[in-house]
XYZ file of C-alpha atoms in Angstrom:
607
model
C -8.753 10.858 -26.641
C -12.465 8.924 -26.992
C -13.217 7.332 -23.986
C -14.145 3.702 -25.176
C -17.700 2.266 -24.461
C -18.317 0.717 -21.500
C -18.967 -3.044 -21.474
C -21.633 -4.166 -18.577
C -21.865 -7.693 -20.262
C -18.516 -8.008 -19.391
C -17.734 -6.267 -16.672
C -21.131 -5.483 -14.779
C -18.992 -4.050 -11.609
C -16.655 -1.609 -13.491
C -17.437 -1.449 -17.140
C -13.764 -1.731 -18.211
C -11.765 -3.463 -21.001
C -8.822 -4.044 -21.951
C -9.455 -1.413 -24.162
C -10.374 0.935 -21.472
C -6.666 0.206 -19.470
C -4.432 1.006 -22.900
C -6.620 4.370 -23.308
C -5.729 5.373 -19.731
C -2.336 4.670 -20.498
C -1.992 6.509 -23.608
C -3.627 9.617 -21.753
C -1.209 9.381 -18.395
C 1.779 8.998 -21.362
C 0.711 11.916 -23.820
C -0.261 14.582 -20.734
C 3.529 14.538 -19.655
C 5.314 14.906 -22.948
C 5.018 19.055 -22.707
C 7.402 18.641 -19.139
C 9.795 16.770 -20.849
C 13.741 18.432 -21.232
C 14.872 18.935 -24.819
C 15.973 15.647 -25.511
C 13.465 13.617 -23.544
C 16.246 12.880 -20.819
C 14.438 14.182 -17.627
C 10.757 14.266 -17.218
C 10.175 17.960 -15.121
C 6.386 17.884 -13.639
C 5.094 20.580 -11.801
C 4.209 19.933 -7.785
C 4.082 21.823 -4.603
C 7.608 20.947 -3.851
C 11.174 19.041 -4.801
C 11.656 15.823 -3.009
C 14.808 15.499 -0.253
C 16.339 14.522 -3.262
C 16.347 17.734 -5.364
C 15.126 18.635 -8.643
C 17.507 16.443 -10.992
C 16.525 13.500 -9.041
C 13.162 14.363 -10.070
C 12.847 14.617 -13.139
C 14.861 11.292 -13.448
C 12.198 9.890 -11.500
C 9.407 11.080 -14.055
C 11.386 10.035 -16.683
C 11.980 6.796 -15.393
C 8.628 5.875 -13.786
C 6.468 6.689 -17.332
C 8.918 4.757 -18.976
C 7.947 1.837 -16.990
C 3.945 2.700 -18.328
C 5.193 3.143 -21.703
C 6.999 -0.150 -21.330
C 3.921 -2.187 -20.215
C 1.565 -0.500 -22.691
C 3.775 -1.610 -25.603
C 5.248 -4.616 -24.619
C 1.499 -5.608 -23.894
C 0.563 -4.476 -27.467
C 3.586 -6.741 -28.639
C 5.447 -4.001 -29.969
C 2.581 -1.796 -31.585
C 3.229 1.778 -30.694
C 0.613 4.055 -32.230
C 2.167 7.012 -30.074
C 5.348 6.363 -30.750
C 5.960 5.816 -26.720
C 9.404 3.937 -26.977
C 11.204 6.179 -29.667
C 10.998 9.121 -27.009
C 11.828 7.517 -24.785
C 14.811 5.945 -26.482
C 15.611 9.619 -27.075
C 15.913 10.110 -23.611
C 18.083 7.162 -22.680
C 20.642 8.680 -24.701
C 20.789 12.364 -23.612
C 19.993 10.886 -19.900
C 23.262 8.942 -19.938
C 25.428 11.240 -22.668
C 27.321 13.267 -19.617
C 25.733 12.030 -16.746
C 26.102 13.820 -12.992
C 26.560 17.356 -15.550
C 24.143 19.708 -13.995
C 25.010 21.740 -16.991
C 23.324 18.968 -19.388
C 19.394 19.871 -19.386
C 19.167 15.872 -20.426
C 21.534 14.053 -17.621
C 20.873 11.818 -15.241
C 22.296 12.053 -11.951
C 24.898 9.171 -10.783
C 23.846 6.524 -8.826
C 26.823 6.773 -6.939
C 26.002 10.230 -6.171
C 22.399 9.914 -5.454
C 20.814 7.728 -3.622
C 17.312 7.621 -5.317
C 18.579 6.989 -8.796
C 19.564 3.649 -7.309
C 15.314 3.200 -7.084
C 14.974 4.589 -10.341
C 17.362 2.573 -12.280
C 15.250 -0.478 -11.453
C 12.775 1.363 -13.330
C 14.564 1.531 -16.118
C 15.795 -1.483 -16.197
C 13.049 -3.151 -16.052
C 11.479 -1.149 -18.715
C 14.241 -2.149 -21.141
C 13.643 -5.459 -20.271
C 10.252 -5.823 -20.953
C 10.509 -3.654 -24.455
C 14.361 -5.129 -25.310
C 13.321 -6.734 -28.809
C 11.985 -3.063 -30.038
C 13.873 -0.191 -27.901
C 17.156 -1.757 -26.381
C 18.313 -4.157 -29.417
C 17.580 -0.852 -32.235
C 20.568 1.093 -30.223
C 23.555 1.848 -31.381
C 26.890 0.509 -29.510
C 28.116 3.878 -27.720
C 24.335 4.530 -26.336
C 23.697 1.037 -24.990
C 27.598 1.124 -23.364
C 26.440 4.113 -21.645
C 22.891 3.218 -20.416
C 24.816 -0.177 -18.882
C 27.524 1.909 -17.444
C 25.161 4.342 -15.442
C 23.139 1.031 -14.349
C 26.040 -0.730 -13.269
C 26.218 1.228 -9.466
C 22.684 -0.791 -8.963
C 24.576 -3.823 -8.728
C 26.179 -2.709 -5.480
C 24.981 -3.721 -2.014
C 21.966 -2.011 -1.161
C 22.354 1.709 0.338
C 19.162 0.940 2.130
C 18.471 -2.053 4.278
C 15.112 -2.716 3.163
C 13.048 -3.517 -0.314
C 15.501 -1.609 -1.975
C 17.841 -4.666 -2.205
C 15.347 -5.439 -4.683
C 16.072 -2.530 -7.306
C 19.660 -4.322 -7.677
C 17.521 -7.550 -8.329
C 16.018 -5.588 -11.045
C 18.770 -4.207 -12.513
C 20.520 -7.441 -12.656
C 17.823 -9.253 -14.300
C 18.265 -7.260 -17.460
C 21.721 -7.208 -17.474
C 21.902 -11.014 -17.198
C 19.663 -11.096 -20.502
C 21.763 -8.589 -22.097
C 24.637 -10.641 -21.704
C 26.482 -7.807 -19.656
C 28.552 -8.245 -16.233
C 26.250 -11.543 -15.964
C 28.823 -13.105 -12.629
C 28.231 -9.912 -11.214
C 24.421 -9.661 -11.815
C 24.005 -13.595 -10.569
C 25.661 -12.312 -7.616
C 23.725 -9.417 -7.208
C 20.776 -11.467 -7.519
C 21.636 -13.979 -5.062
C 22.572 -11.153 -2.655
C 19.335 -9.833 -2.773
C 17.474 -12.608 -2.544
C 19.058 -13.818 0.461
C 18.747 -10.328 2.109
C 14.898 -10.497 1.746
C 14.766 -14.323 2.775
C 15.606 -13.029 6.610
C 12.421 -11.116 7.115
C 10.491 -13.398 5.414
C 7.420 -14.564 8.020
C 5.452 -16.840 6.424
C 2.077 -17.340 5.179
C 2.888 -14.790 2.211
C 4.197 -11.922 4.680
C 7.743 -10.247 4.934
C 8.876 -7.551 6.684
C 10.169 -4.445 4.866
C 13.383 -4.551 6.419
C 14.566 -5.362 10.088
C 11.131 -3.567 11.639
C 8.053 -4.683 11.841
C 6.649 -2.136 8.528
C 3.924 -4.068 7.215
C 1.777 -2.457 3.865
C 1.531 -2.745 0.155
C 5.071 -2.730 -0.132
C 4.873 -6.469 0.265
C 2.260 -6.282 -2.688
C 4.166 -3.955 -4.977
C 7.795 -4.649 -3.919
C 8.477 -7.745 -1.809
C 6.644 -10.079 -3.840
C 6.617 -7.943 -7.164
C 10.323 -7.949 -8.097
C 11.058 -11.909 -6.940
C 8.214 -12.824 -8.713
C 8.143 -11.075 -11.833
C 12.259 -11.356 -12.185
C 11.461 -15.544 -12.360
C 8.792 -15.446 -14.592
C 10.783 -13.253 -16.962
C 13.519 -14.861 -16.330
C 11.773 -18.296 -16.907
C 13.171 -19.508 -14.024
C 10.928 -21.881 -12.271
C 12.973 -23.113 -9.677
C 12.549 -19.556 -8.505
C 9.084 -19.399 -9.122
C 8.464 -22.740 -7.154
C 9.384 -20.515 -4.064
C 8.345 -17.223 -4.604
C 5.268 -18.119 -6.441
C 3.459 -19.408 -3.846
C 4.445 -17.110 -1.738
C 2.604 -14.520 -3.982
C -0.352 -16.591 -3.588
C -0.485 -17.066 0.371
C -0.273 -13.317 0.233
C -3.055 -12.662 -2.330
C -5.376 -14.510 -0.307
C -5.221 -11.922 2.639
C -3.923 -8.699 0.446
C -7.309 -9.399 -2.037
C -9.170 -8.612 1.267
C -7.721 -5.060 1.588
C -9.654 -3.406 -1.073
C -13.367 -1.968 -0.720
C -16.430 -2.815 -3.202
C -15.883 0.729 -4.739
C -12.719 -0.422 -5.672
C -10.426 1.311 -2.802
C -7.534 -0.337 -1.557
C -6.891 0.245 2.070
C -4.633 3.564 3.109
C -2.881 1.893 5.428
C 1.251 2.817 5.471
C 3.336 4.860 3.454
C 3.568 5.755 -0.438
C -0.463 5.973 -0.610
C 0.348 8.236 -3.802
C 1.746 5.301 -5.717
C -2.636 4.808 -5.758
C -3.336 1.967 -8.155
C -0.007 0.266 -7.980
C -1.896 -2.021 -5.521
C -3.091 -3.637 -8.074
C -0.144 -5.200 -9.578
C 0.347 -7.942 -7.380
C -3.425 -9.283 -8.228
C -2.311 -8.912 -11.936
C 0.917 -10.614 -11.014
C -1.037 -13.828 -10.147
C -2.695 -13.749 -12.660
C 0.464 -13.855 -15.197
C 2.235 -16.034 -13.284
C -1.095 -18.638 -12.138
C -0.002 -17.955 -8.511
C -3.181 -16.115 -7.266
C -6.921 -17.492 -5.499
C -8.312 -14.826 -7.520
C -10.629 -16.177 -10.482
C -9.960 -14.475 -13.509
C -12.771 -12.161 -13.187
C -12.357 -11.345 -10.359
C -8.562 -10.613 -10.989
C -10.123 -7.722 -13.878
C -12.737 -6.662 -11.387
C -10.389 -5.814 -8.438
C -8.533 -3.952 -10.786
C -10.222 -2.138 -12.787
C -12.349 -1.032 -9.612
C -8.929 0.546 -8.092
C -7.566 2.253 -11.541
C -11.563 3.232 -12.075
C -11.905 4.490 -8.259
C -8.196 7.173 -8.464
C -9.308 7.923 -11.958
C -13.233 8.724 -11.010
C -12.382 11.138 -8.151
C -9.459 13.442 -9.345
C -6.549 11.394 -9.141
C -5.713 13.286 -12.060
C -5.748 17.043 -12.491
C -7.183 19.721 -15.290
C -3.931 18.519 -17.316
C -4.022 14.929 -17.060
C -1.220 14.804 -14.775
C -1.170 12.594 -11.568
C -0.979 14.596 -8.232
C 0.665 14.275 -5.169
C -2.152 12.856 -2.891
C -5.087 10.224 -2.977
C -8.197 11.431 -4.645
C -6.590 14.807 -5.277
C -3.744 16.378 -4.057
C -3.614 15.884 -0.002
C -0.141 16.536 1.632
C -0.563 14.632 4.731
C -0.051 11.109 2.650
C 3.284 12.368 1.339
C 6.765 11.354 2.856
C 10.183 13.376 2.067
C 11.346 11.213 -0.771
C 7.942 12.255 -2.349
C 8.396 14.159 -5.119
C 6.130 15.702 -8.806
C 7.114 12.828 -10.306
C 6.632 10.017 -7.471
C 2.716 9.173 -7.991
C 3.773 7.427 -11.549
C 5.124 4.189 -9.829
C 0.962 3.683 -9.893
C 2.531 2.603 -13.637
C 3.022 -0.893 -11.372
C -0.819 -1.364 -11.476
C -0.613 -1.849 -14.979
C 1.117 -4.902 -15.110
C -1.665 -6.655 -16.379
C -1.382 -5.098 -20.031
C 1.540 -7.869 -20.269
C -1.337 -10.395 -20.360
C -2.443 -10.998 -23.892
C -5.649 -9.938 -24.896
C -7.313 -13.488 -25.671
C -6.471 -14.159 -21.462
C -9.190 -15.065 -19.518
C -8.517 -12.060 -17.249
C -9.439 -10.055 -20.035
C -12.350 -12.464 -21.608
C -13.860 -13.726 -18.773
C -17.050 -11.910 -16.773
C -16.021 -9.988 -14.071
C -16.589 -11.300 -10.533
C -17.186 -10.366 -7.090
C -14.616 -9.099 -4.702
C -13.853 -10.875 -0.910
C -15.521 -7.446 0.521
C -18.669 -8.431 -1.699
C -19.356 -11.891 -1.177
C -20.197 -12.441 2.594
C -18.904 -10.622 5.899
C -15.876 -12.185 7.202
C -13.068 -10.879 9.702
C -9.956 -12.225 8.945
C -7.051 -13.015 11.353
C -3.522 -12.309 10.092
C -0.685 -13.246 13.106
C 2.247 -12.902 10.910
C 2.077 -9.149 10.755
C -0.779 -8.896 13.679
C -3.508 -7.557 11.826
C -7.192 -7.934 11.646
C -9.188 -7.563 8.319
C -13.187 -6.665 8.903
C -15.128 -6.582 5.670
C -18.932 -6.526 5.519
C -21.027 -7.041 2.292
C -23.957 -4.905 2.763
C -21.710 -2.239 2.095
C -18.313 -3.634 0.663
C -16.645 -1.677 3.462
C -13.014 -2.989 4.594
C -11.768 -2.210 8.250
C -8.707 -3.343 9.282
C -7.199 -3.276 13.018
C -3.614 -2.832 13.515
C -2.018 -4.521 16.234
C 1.125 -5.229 15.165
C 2.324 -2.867 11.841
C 5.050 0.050 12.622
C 7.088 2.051 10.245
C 9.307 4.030 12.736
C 9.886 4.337 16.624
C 9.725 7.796 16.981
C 6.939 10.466 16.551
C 3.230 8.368 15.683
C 2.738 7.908 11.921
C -0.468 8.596 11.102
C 0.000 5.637 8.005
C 1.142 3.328 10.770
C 0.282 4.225 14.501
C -3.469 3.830 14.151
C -5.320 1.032 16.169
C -7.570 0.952 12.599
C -7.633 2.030 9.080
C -10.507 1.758 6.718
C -11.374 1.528 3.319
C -14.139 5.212 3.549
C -12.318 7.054 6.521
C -9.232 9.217 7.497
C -6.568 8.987 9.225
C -6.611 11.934 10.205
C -3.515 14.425 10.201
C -3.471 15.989 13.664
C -1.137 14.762 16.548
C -3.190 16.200 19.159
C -6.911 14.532 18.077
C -5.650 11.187 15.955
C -9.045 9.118 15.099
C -8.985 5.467 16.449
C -6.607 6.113 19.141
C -6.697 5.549 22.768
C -4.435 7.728 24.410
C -3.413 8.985 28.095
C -4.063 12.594 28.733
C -1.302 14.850 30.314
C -1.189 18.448 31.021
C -2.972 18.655 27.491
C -0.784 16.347 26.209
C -1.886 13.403 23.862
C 0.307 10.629 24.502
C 1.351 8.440 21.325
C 1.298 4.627 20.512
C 4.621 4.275 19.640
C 5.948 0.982 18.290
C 3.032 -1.808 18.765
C 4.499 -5.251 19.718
C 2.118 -7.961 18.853
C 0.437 -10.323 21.285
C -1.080 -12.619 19.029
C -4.248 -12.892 16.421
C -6.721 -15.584 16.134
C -10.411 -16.441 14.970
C -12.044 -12.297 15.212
C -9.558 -10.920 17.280
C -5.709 -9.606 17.619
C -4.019 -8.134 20.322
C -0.825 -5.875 21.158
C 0.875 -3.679 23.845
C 2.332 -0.767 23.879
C 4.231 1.754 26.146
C 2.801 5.202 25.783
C 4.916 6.580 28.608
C 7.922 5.223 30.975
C 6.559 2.972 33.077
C 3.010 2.628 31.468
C 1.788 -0.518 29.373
C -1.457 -0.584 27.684
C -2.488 -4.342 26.749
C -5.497 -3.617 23.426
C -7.188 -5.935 22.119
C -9.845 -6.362 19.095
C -12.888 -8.030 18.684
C -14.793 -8.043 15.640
C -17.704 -9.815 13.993
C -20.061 -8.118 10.999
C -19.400 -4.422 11.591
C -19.459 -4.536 15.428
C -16.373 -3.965 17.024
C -15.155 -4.542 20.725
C -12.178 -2.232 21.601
C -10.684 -3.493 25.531
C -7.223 -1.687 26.504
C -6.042 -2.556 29.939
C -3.687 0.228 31.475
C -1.479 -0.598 34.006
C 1.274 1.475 35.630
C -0.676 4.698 35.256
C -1.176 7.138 38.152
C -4.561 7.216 39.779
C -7.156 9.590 37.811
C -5.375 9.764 34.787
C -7.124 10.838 32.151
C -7.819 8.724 28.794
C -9.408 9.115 25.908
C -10.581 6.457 22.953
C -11.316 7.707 19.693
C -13.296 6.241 16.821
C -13.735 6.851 13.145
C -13.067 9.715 11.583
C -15.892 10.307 8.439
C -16.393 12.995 6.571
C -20.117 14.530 5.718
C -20.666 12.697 2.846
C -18.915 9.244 4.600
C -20.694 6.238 6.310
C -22.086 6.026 10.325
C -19.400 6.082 12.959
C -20.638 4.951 16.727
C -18.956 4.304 19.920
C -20.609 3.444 22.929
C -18.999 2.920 26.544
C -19.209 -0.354 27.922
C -16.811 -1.022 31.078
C -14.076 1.542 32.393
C -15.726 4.586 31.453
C -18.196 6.623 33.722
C -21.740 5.138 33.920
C -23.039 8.380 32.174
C -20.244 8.584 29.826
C -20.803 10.050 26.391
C -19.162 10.425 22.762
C -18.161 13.675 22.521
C -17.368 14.870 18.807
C -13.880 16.346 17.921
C -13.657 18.325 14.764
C -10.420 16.668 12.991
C -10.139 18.695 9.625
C -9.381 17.250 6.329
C -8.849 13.143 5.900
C -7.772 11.656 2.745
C -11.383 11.240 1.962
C -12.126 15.228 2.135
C -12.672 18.022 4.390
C -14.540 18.450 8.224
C -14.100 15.229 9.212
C -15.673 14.816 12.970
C -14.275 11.580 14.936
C -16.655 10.710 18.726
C -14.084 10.316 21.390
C -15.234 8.779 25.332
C -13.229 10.227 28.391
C -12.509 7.933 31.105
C -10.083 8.443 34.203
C -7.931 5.270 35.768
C -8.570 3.776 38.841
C -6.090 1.620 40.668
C -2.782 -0.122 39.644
C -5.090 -1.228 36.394
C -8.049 0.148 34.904
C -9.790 -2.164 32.091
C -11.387 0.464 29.238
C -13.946 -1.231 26.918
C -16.065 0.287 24.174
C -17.934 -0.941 21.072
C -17.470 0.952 17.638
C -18.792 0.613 14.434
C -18.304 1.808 11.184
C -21.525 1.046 8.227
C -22.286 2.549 5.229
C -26.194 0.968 6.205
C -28.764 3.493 5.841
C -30.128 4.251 9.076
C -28.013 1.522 10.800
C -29.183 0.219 14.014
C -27.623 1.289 17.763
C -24.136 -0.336 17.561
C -25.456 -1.823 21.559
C -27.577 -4.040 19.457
C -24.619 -6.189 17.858
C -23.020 -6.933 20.762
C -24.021 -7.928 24.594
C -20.768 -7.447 26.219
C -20.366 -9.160 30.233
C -16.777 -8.120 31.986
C -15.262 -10.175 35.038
C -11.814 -8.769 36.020
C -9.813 -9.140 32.896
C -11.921 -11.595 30.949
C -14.512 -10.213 28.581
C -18.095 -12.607 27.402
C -19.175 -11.408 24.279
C -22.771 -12.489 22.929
C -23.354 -11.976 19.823
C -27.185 -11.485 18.040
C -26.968 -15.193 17.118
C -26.641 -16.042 20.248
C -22.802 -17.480 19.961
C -20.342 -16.220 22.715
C -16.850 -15.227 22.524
C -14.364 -14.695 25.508
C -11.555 -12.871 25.667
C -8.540 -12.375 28.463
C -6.415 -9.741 28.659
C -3.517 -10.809 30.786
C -0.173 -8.333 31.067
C 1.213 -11.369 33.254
C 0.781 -13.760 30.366
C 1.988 -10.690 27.878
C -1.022 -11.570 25.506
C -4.442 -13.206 25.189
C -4.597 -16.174 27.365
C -7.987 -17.270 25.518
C -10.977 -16.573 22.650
C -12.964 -18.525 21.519
């Protein structure tokens, strides 16, 4: 297909249209049609391996997750279908739902019932009949649509999973309710859900994915995307008087997340969904809950579709791998599957917008990262967002986000993430890690319980080993850093070590420098940490210290730049340390203070 022309009147960051976002549709649509079954029921796309959920469950998934693309693209377009997306996929509904659970029918579907991840799916679907219900659903015959709401029906259940996947039955009942079918039970459904999701809501536009403290663009592209998108379809505005601003509180933080080349922080799990981070920005924009000018909503966008797209998201056959640029296993989780990188289909969600919207007609604008350098404080989930504008570089320091409680996650168990570097794969040399040092043995963070986050800095504790608590805490102004972790409990001369970025050749600066806890002479020492998200030989500078005492206080300053020739990172910070209490000057002569106090279990002051 002819790439259309870019527009720099327009769009002077990206160059994209409208036009530009319904071409890359079309071409993620027409590259899968060769893996499709006979009948268009299952959607089989080659990958490395099956998900935990087996091949059927796959090609469900591809069917359903393209559907949801071919849904936006032509409910977007009003119902013009050049392609002819919808009638395949109308094909497809049928023979998906004709014998369903028959692993002797190329076409079926499994059950819901009988697998768990058709229950994700079926939101999918249903949300794609929704959206395209004047032109697909209302053309089918009787038997077919009695079928398609009979395998949907399951959805309507509680939740097999106690987390955003309450939200799939939301979905599912939403379209039901318009179709006039087992409405009770979808209100119900819907009121379930809802509730469910209500207990880990935090405030200030955060919720917890569950009863944990798993913090990531799931709260962009699930906990705020169904809720929201379910009222404004819905028309309910009762609804979108609560969730609404919700999305809004949230956009003002998540907005920060994503770099001036248009990357949105890997940070968490499901980095292959790629560009589905966009679709809460284009959420506020559809709904008018969002801080985001117009502009600004296109240019945040388009960078992230433009930025996957630019470096290999896709491969030689159009199709979207299992990775981040390209293909990269360590980002993947069991439920990953061939077809699992098409929920980026979310990030399209603007195409509902109509084409005379000023998201579409007004100049694009600058992003957060672009504007001025700002590091901003987020207590809810304990996290710290750096961003500096030289560079459009994003850091963010995690003192509060875990997914599990057992082995480190390397999407998760990270003191910080950034927008150009790792993390990196290996257990035994982590990058932005401080860790005790046992018989050769790196210990983990394990499950970080938040201490508190204010103006530039956060804090957390964590229990590497029985009996051992290590009390971190983040400074931050421009790209300077201050890294403190107090360790208490640990046997005399134990060995630590702090990590720092890990960048690959072509990547920006890394530096750490020792300032207090480490030996006068102490210094970085670069580990060679293999392949990152962001390519191969990545190198991360590590300091070695050994405690001292009941408590040893460790502090270092790090910095990340994509500066040319930046300066030492000793010059952005004059650090002074008095017991527990750090006096940091910065090079405009303002002074912050922090205290570390495992008595207190947090920061007793900054300023």
């Amino acid at each position: 297909m002819p790439t259309p022309p870019e527009n720099r009147e327009l769009s002077p960051y990206t160059g994209w249209t409208r036009a530009h976002w319904e071409a890359a549709a079309d071409e993620l649509l027409l590259a899968v049609r060769p893996y499709a079954s006979p009948r268009h029921g299952l959607i089989d796309l080659p990958g490395p391996r099956p998900s935990r959920s087996g091949i059927r469950s796959d090609g469900l998934e591809g069917y359903a997750r393209t559907f949801l693309l071919a849904a936006l693209r032509v409910a977007g377009a009003r119902g013009d279908d050049p392609h002819g997306h919808l009638a395949r996929y109308a094909v497809g509904l049928a023979a998906g739902t004709e014998t369903p659970g028959d692993d002797a029918d190329p076409d079926s579907w499994p059950q819901p019932a009988d697998v768990r991840q058709a229950v994700v799916e079926s939101a999918s679907v249903a949300l794609g009949l929704r959206l395209t219900r004047p032109w697909l659903w209302d053309a089918l015959d009787d038997r077919t649509r009695q079928r398609a709401a009979d395998w949907l029906l399951p959805a309507l259940d509680p939740s097999p999973v106690d987390n955003n996947w309450w939200l799939f039955g939301l979905t599912v009942a939403g379209f039901l309710q318009d179709a006039g079918i087992e409405t009770d039970r979808a209100a119900a459904t819907i009121d379930r859900s809802l509730d469910r999701i209500e207990q880990w809501y935090l405030g200030a536009g955060w919720y917890s994915d569950g009863d944990n403290r798993a913090f990531d663009h799931y709260n962009a592209w699930a906990l705020h995307f169904y809720p929201v998108l379910h009222a404004h379809l819905t028309g309910d505005q009762a609804l979108l008087d609560r969730y609404g601003p919700r999305l809004h509180a949230h956009l003002d933080a998540y907005t920060r997340l994503f770099g001036a080349d248009g990357a949105p922080l890997p940070f968490g799990r499901s980095l292959t969904y790629r560009f589905a981070a966009a679709a809460a920005p284009w959420l506020g924009a559809l709904t008018g809950h969002t801080p985001l000018s117009p502009g600004a909503t296109r240019r945040l966008a388009s960078g992230a579709l433009r930025y996957f797209l630019d470096r290999g998201a896709t491969d030689e056959r159009g199709l979207l791998t299992l990775g981040w640029h390209g293909p990269y296993a360590p980002v993947l989780q069991s439920y990953s599957g061939p077809g699992s990188p098409y929920w980026a289909s979310k990030g399209f969600l603007g195409l509902l917008l109509p084409g005379g919207h000023p998201a579409w007609t007004d100049p694009e604008q600058p992003l957060p990262a672009e504007t001025a350098d700002a590091v901003t404080a987020l207590p809810g989930p304990g996290l710290l967002v750096q961003s500096t504008a030289a560079d459009g570089l994003v850091r963010l320091h995690n003192h509060g986000s875990n997914h599990v409680a057992g082995e480190d996650d390397s999407g998760y168990a990270r003191h910080a993430y950034s927008t150009r570097t790792g993390p990196t794969s290996s257990p035994e040399a982590p990058d932005n890690h401080f860790a005790l040092l046992l018989d050769g043995r790196v210990s983990r963070r394990g499950p970080a319980v938040p201490l508190g986050a204010g103006p530039g800095w956060a804090a957390s504790r964590h229990t590497p080993l029985p009996g051992v608590e290590v009390l971190s805490a983040t400074l931050a102004r421009g790209r300077a850093e201050v890294r403190a972790h107090l360790v208490t409990g640990a046997p005399d001369g134990t060995a630590v070590r702090q990590t720092g970025w890990a960048t690959t050749p072509d990547g920006p600066t890394a530096q750490l420098h020792a300032v207090h806890g480490y030996p006068q002479d102490a210094e970085t020492v670069l580990l060679d940490t293999g392949a990152t998200l962001q390519g191969p030989d990545s190198r991360t500078a590590a300091l070695h210290g050994t405690t001292r005492g009941p408590e040893t206080l460790f502090v270092a300053l790090a910095s990340l730049t994509a500066e040319p020739a930046p300066a030492p990172v000793t010059t952005l910070a004059r650090v002074r340390v008095s017991a527990r209490t750090l006096q940091v000057t910065w090079p405009d002569g303002t002074t912050s203070r922090l205290t570390l106090d495992p008595e207190a279990a947090g920061v007793s002051d900054a300023v």
